[in-house]
mmCIF file of C-alpha atoms (C1' of nucleotides) and ligand atoms in Angstrom:
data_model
loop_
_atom_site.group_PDB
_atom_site.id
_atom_site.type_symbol
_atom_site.label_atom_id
_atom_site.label_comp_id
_atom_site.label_asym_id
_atom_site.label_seq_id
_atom_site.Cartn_x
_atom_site.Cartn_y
_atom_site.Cartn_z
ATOM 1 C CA UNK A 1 70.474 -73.147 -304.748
ATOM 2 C CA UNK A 2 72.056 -71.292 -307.561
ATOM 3 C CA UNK A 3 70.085 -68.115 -307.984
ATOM 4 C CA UNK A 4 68.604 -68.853 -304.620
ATOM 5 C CA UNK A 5 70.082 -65.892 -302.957
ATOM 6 C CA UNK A 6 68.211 -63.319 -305.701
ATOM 7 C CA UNK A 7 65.175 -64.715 -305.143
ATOM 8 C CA UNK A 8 64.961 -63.891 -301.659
ATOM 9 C CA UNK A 9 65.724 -60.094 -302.578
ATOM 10 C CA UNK A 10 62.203 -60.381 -304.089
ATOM 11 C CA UNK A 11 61.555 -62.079 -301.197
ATOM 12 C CA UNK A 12 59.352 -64.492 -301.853
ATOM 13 C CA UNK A 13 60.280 -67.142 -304.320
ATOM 14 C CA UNK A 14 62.931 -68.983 -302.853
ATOM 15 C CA UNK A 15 60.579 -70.903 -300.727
ATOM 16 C CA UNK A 16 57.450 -71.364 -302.341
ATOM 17 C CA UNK A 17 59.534 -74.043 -304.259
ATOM 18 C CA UNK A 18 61.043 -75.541 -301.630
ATOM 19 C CA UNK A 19 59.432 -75.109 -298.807
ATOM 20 C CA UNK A 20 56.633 -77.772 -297.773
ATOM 21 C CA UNK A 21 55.812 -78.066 -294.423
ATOM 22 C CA UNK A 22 53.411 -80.454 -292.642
ATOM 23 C CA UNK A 23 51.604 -79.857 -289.777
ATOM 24 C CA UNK A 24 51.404 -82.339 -287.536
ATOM 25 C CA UNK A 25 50.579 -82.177 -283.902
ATOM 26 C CA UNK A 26 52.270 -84.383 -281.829
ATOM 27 C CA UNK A 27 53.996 -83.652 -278.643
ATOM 28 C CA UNK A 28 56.950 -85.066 -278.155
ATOM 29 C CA UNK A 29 59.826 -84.381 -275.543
ATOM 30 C CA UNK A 30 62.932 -85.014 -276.428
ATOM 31 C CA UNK A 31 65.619 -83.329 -273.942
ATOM 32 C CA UNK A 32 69.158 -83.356 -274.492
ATOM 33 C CA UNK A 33 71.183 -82.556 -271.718
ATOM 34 C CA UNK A 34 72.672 -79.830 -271.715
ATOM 35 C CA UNK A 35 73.454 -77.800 -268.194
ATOM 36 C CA UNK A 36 74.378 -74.699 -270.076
ATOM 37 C CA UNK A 37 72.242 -72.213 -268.669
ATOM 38 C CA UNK A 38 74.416 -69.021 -269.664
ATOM 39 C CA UNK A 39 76.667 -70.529 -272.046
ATOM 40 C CA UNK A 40 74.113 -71.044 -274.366
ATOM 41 C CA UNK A 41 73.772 -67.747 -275.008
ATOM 42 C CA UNK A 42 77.459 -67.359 -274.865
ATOM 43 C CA UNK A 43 78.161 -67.963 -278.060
ATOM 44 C CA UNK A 44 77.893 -64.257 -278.853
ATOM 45 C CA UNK A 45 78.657 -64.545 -282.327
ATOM 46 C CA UNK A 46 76.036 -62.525 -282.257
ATOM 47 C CA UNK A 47 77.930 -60.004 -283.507
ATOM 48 C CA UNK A 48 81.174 -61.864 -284.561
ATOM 49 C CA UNK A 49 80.790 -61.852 -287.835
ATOM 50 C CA UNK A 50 79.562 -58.390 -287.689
ATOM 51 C CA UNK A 51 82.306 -56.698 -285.403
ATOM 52 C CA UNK A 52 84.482 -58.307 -283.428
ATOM 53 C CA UNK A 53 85.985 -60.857 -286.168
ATOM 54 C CA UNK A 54 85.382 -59.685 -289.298
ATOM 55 C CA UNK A 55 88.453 -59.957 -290.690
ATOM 56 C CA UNK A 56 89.197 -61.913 -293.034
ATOM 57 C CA UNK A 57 87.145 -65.500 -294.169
ATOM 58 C CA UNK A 58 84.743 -64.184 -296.502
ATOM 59 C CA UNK A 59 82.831 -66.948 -297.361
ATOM 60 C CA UNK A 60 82.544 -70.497 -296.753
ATOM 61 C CA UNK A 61 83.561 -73.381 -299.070
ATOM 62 C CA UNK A 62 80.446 -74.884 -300.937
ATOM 63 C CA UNK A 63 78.972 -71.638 -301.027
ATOM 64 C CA UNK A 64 78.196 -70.712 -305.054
ATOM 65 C CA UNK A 65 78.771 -67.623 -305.831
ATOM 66 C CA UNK A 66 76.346 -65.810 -304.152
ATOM 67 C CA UNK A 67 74.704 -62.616 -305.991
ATOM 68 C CA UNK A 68 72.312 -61.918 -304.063
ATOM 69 C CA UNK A 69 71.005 -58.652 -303.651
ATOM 70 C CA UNK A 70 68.755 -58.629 -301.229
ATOM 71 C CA UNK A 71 66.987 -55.178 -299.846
ATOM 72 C CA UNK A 72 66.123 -55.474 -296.783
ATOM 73 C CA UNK A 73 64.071 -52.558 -295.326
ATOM 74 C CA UNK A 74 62.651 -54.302 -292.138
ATOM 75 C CA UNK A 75 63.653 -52.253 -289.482
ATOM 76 C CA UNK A 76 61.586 -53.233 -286.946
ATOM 77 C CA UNK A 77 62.072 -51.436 -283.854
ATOM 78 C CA UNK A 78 61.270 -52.806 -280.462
ATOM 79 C CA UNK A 79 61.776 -50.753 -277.330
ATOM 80 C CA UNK A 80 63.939 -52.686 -275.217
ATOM 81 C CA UNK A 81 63.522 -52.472 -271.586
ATOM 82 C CA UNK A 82 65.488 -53.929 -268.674
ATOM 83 C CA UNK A 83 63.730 -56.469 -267.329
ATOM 84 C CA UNK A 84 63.559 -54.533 -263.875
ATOM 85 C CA UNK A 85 61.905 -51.638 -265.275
ATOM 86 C CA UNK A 86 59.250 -53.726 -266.946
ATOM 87 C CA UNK A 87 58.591 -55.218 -263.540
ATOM 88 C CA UNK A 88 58.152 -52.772 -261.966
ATOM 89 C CA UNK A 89 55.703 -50.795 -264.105
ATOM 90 C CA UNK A 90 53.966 -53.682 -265.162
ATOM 91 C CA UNK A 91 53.409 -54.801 -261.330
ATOM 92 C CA UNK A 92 51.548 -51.592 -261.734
ATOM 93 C CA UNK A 93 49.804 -52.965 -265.176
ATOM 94 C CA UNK A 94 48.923 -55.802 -264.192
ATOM 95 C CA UNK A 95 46.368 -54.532 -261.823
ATOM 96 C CA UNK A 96 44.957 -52.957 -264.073
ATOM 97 C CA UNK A 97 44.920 -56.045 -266.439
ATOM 98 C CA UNK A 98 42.034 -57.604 -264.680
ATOM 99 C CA UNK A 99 39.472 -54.952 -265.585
ATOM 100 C CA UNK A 100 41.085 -52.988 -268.591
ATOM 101 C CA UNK A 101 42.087 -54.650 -271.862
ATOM 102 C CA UNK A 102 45.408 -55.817 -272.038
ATOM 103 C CA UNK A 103 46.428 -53.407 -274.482
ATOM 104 C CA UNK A 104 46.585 -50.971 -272.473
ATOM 105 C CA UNK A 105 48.075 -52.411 -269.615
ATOM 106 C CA UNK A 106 51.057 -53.213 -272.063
ATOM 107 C CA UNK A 107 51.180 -50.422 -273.704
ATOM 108 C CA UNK A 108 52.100 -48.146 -271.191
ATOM 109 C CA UNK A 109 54.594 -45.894 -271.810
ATOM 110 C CA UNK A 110 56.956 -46.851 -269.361
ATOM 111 C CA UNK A 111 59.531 -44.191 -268.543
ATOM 112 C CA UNK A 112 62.892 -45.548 -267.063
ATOM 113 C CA UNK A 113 65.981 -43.969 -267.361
ATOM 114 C CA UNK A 114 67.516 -47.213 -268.516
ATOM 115 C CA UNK A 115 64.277 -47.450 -270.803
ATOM 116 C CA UNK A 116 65.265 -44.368 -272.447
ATOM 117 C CA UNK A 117 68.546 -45.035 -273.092
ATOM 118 C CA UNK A 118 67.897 -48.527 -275.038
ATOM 119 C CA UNK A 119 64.713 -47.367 -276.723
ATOM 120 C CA UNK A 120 66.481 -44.577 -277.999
ATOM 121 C CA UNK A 121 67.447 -45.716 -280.998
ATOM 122 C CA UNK A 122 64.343 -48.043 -281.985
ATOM 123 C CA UNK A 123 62.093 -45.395 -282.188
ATOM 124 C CA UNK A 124 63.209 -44.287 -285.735
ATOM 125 C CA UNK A 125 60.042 -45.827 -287.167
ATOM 126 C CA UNK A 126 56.699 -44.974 -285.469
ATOM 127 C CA UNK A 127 54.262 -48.024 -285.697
ATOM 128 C CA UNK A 128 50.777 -48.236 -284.828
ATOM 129 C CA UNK A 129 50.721 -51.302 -282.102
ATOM 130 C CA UNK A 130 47.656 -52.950 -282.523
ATOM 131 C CA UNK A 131 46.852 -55.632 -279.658
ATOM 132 C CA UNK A 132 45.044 -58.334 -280.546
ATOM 133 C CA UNK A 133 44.271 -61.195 -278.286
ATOM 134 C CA UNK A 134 42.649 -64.108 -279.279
ATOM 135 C CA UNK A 135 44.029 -63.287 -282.618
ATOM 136 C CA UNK A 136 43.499 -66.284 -284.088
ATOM 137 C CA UNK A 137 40.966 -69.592 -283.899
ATOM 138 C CA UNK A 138 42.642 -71.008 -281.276
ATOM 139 C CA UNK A 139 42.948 -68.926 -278.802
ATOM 140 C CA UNK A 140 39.286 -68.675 -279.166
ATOM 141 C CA UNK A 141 38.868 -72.207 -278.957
ATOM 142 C CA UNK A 142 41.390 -71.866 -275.790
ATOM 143 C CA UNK A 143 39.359 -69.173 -274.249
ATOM 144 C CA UNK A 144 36.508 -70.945 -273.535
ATOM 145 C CA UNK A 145 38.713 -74.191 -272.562
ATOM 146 C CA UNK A 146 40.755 -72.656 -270.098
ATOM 147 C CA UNK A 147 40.140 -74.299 -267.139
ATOM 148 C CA UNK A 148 41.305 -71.612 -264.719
ATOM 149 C CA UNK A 149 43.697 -68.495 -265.095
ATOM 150 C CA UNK A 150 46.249 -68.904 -262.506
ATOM 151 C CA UNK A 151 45.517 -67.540 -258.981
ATOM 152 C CA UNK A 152 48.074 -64.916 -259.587
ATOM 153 C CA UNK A 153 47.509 -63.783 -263.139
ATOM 154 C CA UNK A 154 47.766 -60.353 -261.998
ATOM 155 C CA UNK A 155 51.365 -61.516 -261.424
ATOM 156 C CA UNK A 156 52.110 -63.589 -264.517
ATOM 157 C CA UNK A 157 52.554 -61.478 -267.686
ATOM 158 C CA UNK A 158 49.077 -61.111 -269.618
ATOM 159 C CA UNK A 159 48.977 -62.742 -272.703
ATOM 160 C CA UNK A 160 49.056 -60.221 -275.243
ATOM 161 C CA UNK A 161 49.325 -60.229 -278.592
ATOM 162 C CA UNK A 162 50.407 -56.897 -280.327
ATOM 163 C CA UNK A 163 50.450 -56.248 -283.612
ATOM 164 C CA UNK A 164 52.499 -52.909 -284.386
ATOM 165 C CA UNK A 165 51.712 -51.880 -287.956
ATOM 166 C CA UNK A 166 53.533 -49.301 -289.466
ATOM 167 C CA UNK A 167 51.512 -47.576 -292.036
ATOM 168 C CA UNK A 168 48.973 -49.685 -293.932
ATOM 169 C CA UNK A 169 46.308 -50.735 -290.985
ATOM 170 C CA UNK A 170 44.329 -51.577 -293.624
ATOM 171 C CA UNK A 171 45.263 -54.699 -294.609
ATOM 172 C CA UNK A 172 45.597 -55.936 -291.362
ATOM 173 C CA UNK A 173 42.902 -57.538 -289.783
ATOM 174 C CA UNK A 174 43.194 -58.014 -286.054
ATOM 175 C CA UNK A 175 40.796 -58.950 -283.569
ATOM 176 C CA UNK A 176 41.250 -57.748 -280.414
ATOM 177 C CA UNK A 177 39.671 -59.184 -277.799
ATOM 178 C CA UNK A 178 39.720 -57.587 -274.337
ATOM 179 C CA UNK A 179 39.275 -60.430 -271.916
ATOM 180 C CA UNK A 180 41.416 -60.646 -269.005
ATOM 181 C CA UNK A 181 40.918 -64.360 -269.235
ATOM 182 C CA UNK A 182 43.588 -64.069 -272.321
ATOM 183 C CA UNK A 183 45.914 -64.012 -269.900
ATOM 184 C CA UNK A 184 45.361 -67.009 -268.339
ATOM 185 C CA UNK A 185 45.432 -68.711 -271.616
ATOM 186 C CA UNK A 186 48.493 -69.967 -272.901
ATOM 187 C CA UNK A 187 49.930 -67.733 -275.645
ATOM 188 C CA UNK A 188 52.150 -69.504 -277.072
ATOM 189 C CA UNK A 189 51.533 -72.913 -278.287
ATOM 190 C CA UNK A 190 54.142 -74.645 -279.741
ATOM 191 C CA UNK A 191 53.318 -77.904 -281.247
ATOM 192 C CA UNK A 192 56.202 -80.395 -281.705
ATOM 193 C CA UNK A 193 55.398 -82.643 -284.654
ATOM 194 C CA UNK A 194 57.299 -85.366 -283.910
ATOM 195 C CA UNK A 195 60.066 -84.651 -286.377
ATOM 196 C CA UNK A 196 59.675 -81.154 -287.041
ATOM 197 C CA UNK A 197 59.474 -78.886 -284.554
ATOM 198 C CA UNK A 198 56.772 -76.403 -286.188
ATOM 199 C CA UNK A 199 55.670 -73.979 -283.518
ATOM 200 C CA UNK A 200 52.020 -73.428 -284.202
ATOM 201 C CA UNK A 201 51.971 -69.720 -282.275
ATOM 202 C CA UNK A 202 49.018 -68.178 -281.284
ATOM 203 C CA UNK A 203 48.222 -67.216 -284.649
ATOM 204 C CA UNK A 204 48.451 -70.973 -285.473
ATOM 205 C CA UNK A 205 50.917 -70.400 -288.633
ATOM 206 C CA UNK A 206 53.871 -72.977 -289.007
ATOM 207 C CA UNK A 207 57.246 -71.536 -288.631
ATOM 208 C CA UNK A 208 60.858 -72.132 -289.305
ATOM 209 C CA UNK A 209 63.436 -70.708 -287.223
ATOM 210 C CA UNK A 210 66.246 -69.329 -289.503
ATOM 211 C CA UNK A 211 68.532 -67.613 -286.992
ATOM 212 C CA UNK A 212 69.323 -66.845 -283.755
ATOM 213 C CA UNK A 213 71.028 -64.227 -282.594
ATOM 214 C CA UNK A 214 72.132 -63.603 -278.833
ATOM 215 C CA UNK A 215 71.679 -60.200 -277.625
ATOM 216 C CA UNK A 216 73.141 -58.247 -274.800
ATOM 217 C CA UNK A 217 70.849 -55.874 -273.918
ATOM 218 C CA UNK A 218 69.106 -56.696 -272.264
ATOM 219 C CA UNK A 219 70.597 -60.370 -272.048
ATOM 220 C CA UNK A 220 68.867 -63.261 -273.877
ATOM 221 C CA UNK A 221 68.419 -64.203 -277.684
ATOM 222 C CA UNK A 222 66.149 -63.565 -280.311
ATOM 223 C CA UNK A 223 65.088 -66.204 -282.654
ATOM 224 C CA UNK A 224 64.033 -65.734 -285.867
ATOM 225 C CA UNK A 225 61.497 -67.202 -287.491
ATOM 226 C CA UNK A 226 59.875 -67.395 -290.878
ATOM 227 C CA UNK A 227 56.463 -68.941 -291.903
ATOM 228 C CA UNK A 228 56.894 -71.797 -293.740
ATOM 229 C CA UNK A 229 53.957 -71.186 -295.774
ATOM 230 C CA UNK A 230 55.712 -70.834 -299.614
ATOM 231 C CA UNK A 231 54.360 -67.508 -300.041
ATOM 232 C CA UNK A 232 54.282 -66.385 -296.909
ATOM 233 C CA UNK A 233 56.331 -63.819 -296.096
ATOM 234 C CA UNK A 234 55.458 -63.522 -292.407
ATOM 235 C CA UNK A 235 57.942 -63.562 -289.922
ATOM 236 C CA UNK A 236 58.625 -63.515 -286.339
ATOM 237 C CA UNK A 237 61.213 -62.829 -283.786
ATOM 238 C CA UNK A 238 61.222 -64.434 -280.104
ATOM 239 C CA UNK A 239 62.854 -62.623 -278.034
ATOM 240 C CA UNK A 240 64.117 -64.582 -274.703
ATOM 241 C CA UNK A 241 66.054 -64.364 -271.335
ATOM 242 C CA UNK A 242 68.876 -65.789 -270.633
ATOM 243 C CA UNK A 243 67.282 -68.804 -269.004
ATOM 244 C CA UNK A 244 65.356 -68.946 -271.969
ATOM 245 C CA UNK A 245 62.221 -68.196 -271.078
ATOM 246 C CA UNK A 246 60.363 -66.124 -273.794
ATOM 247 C CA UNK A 247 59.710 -62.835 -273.038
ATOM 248 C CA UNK A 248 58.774 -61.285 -276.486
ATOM 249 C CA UNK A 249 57.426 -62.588 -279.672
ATOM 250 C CA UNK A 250 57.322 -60.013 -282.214
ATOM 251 C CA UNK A 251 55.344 -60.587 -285.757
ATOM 252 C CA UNK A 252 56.313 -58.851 -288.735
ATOM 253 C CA UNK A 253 55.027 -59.523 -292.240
ATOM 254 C CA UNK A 254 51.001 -60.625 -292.765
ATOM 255 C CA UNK A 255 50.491 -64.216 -294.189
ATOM 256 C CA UNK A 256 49.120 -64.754 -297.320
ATOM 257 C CA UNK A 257 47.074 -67.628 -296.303
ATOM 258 C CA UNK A 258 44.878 -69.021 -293.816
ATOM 259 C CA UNK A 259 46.583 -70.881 -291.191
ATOM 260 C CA UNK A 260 46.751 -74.192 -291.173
ATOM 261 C CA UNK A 261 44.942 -75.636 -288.581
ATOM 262 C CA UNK A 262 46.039 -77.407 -285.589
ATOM 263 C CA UNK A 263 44.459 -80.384 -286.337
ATOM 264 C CA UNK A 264 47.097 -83.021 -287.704
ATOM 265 C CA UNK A 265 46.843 -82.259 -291.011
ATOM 266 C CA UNK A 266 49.808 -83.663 -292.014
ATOM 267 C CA UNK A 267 50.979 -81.983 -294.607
ATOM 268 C CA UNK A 268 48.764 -80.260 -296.822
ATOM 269 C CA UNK A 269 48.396 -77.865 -294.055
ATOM 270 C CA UNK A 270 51.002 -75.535 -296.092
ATOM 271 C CA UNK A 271 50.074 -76.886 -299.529
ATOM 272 C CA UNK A 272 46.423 -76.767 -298.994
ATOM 273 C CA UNK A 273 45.602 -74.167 -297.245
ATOM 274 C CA UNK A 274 42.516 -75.443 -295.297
ATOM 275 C CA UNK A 275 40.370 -71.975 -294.959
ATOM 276 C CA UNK A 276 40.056 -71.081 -291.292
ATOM 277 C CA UNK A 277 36.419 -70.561 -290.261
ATOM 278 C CA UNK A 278 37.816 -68.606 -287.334
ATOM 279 C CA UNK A 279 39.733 -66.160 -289.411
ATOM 280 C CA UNK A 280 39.560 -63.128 -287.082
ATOM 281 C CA UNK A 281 39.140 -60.893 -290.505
ATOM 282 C CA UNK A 282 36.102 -62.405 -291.465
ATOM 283 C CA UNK A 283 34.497 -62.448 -288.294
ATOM 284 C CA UNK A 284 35.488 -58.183 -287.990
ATOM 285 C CA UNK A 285 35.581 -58.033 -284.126
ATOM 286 C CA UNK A 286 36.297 -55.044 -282.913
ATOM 287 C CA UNK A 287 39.697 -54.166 -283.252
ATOM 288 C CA UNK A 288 42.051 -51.881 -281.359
ATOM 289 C CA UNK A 289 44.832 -49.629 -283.071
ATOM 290 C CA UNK A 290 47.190 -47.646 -280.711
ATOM 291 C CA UNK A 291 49.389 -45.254 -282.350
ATOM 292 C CA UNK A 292 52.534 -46.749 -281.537
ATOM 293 C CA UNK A 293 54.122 -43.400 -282.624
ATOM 294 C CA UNK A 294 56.149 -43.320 -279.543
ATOM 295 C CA UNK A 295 58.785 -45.602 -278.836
ATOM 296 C CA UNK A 296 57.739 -45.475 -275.351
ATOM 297 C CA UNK A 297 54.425 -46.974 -276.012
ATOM 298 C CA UNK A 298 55.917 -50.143 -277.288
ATOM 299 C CA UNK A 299 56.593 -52.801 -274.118
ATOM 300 C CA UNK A 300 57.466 -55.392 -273.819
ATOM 301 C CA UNK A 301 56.302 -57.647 -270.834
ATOM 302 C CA UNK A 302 58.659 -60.071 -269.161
ATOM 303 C CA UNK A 303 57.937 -63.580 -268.024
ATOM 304 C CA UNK A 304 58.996 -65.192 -265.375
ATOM 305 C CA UNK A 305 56.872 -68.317 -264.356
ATOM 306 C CA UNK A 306 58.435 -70.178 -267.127
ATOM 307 C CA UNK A 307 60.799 -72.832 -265.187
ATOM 308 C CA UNK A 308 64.014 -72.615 -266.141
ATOM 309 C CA UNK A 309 63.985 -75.275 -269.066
ATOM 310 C CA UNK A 310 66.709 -77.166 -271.092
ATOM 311 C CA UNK A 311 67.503 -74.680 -273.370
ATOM 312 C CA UNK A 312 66.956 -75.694 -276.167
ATOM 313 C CA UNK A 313 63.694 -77.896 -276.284
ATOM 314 C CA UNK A 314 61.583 -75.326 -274.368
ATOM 315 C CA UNK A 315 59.085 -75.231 -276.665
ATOM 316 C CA UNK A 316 57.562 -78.339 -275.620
ATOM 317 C CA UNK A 317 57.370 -77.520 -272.463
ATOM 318 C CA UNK A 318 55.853 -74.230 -272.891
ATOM 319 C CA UNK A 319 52.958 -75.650 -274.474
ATOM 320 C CA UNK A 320 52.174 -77.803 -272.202
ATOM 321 C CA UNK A 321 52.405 -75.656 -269.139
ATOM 322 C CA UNK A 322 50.249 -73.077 -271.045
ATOM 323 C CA UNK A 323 51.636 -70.805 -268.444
ATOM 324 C CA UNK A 324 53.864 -69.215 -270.760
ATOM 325 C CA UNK A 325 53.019 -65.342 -270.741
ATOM 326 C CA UNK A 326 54.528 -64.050 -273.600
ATOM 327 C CA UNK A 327 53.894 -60.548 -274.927
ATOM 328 C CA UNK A 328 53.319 -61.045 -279.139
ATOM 329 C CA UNK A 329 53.530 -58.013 -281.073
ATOM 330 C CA UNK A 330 53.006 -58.020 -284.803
ATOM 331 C CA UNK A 331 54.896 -55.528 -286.682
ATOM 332 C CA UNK A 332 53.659 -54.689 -290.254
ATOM 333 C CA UNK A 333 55.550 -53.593 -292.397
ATOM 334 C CA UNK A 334 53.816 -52.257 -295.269
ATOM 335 C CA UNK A 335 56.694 -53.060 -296.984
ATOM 336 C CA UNK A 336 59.012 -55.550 -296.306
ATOM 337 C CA UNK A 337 61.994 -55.353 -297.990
ATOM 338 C CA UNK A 338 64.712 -57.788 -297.420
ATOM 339 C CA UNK A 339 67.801 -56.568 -296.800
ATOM 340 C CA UNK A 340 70.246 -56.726 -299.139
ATOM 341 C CA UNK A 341 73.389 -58.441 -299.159
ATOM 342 C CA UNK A 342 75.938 -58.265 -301.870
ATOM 343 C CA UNK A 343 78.356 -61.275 -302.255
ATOM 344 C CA UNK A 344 80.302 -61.020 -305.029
ATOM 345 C CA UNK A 345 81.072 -64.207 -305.389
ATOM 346 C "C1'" DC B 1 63.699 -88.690 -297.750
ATOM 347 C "C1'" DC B 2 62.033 -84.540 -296.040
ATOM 348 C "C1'" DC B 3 62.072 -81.022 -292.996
ATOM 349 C "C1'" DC B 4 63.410 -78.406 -288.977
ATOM 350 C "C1'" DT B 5 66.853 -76.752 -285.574
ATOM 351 C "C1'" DT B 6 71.314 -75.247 -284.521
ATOM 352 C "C1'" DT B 7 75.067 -72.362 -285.180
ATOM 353 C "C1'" DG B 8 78.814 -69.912 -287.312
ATOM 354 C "C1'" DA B 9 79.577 -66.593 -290.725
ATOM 355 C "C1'" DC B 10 78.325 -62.658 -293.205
ATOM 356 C "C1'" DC B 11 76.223 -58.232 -294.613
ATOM 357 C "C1'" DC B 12 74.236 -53.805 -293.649
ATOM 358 C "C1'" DG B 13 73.065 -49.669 -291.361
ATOM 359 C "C1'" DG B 14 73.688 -46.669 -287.664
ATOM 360 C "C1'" DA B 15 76.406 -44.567 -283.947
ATOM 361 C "C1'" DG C 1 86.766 -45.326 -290.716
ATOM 362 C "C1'" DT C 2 85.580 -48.304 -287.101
ATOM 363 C "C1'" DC C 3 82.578 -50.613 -283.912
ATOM 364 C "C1'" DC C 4 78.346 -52.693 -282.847
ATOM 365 C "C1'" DG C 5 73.761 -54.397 -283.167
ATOM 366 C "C1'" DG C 6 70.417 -56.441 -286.044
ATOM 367 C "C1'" DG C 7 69.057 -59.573 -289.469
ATOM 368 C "C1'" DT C 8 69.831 -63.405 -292.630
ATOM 369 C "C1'" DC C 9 71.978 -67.390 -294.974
ATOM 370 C "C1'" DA C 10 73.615 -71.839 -295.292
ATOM 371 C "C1'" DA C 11 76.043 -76.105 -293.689
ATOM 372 C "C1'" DA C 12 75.643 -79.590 -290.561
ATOM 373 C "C1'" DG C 13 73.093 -82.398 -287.572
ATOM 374 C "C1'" DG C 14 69.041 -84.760 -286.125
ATOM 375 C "C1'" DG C 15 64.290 -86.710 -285.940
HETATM 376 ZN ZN1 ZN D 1 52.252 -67.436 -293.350
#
DNA sequence: CCCCTTTGACCCGGA
DNA sequence: GTCCGGGTCAAAGGG
């Protein structure tokens, strides 16, 4: 708690001691009621502290004095599109979807006017977007399950994972598989232990949410998340409408470990690392690398089958619908540098 | 008791 | 210098 903060500029230690996670799978719904639809997302503060109120409370009560220098060097730049232009180019994609790898299909460079503007200013770092589908065990496993893609998967979003890498493609193992039937399959499965809500994604890795931020445009949050393997430095970032539905889930970071499987391990899933037979690296299927140099490569797919759910315990439901569509990039940074915050305190 | 989610506050970099 | 967006931390709350 003390030193904590200086830790995390080396980014790593802070949790390896604290952090123990447990992997259970259980579903559970719990739903709180909540009618806020927009207001959720009202809370804006998105940027209070930043802008709008900075003025004067510096830091909270209980808070040691924080030293922490922290680099941070993650820039990780998504193209943001409106959700219209998406539509309308990927109506176009998703035709294509059935018979060419999803990839592709995604990584269209769509050209808006809007798309322009927004992108503009993510495309200072060029990444090499790497999809991989089926990226992990499971979605093998899923693959072969899935008991039918919906009638109109040319209409739901594909199932994509990306992985944008942005200079070292060779630690990164990906395995891209080019099935349509990806699509079908649910990409994002989020397993509610009972207690903790550990969202086992497609790449089956446990992860904490540590933030949330609600964006304007276009409209919806992002959640952060962090693996909650101790060394892992992995993170992701969920980007979602306003009704919540996920739209994005972006990857940065490579874990250090195997992920835990799905089974209910309980907890030695992050202490024990269970190897994963399926680990896509070992197995060296073919993998695709598109030179994400251009910002306009980078898409994002929206999703819209998702019902509108309570807010904030979606995550069940997405799982079990398996309908959600999410687009998954995974952005590696070949270095991650945490960003730096100086509290003199 | 442990861990995760939520949420406000804060910092930083860029425009 | 200021505003804004992005990213992160940490307290509080809850299972
Ligand atoms: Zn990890």
């Amino acid at each position: 708690m003390e030193s904590k903060q200086q830790q995390q500029s080396l980014d790593s230690l802070e949790e390896a001691g604290k952090t123990t996670s447990s992997a259970d799978e259980e579903e559970e719904e719990e739903e709180e009621e909540e009618l806020n639809e927009v207001d959720d997302d009202d809370d804006d503060d998105g940027d209070d502290g930043g802008g709008e109120f900075r003025v004067e409370p510096r830091k909270q009560p209980g808070e040691s004095p924080k030293n922490e220098a922290r680099v941070k060097s993650e820039t990780l730049a998504v193209a943001s599109l409106s959700e219209k232009d998406f539509k309308s180019n990927f109506a176009a994609s998703a035709h294509l979807l059935s018979e060419v790898p999803v990839d592709y299909a995604l990584l269209r460079p769509l050209e808006s006017p809007n798309f322009k503007d927004q992108v503009g200013k993510s495309h200072q770092q060029a990444l090499v977007s790497v999809i991989t589908e089926a990226a992990q065990s499971q979605l093998q496993n899923e693959v072969t399950e899935s008991p039918q893609c919906p009638t109109s998967s040319s209409e739901l979003s594909p199932t994509s994972v990306t992985q944008s890498i942005s200079s070292d493609p060779t630690n990164k193992k990906l395995s891209l598989v080019a099935n349509t039937n990806s699509a079908c399959m649910p990409e994002v499965v989020r397993q509610n232990s009972s207690n903790r809500k550990s969202i086992l994604s497609t790449d089956g890795y446990n992860w904490r949410k540590y933030g949330q931020k609600q964006v304007k445009i276009p409209q919806g949050s992002r959640s952060y998340y962090r693996c909650t393997y101790s060394e892992c430095h992995a993170k992701k970032i969920e980007f979602s409408d306003n009704s919540n539905r996920m739209i994005e889930i972006i990857c940065k970071g490579e874990h250090n470990h195997d992920p835990p499987r799905r089974i209910n391990c309980t907890r030695e899933s992050r202490l024990a690392l269970p190897a994963a037979p399926n680990s896509p690296s070992s197995t060296g299927h073919p993998v695709r690398v598109l030179n994400d140099s251009d910002p306009s490569t980078s898409s994002r797919e929206v999703i819209q089958e998702t019902p509108v759910l309570p807010e904030t315990k979606r995550q069940n439901c997405i799982g079990s619908n398996g309908t959600a569509d999410v687009d998954i990039k995974e952005e590696h940074v070949d270095e991650p540098e945490p960003k730096r915050r100086q509290v003199a305190f």
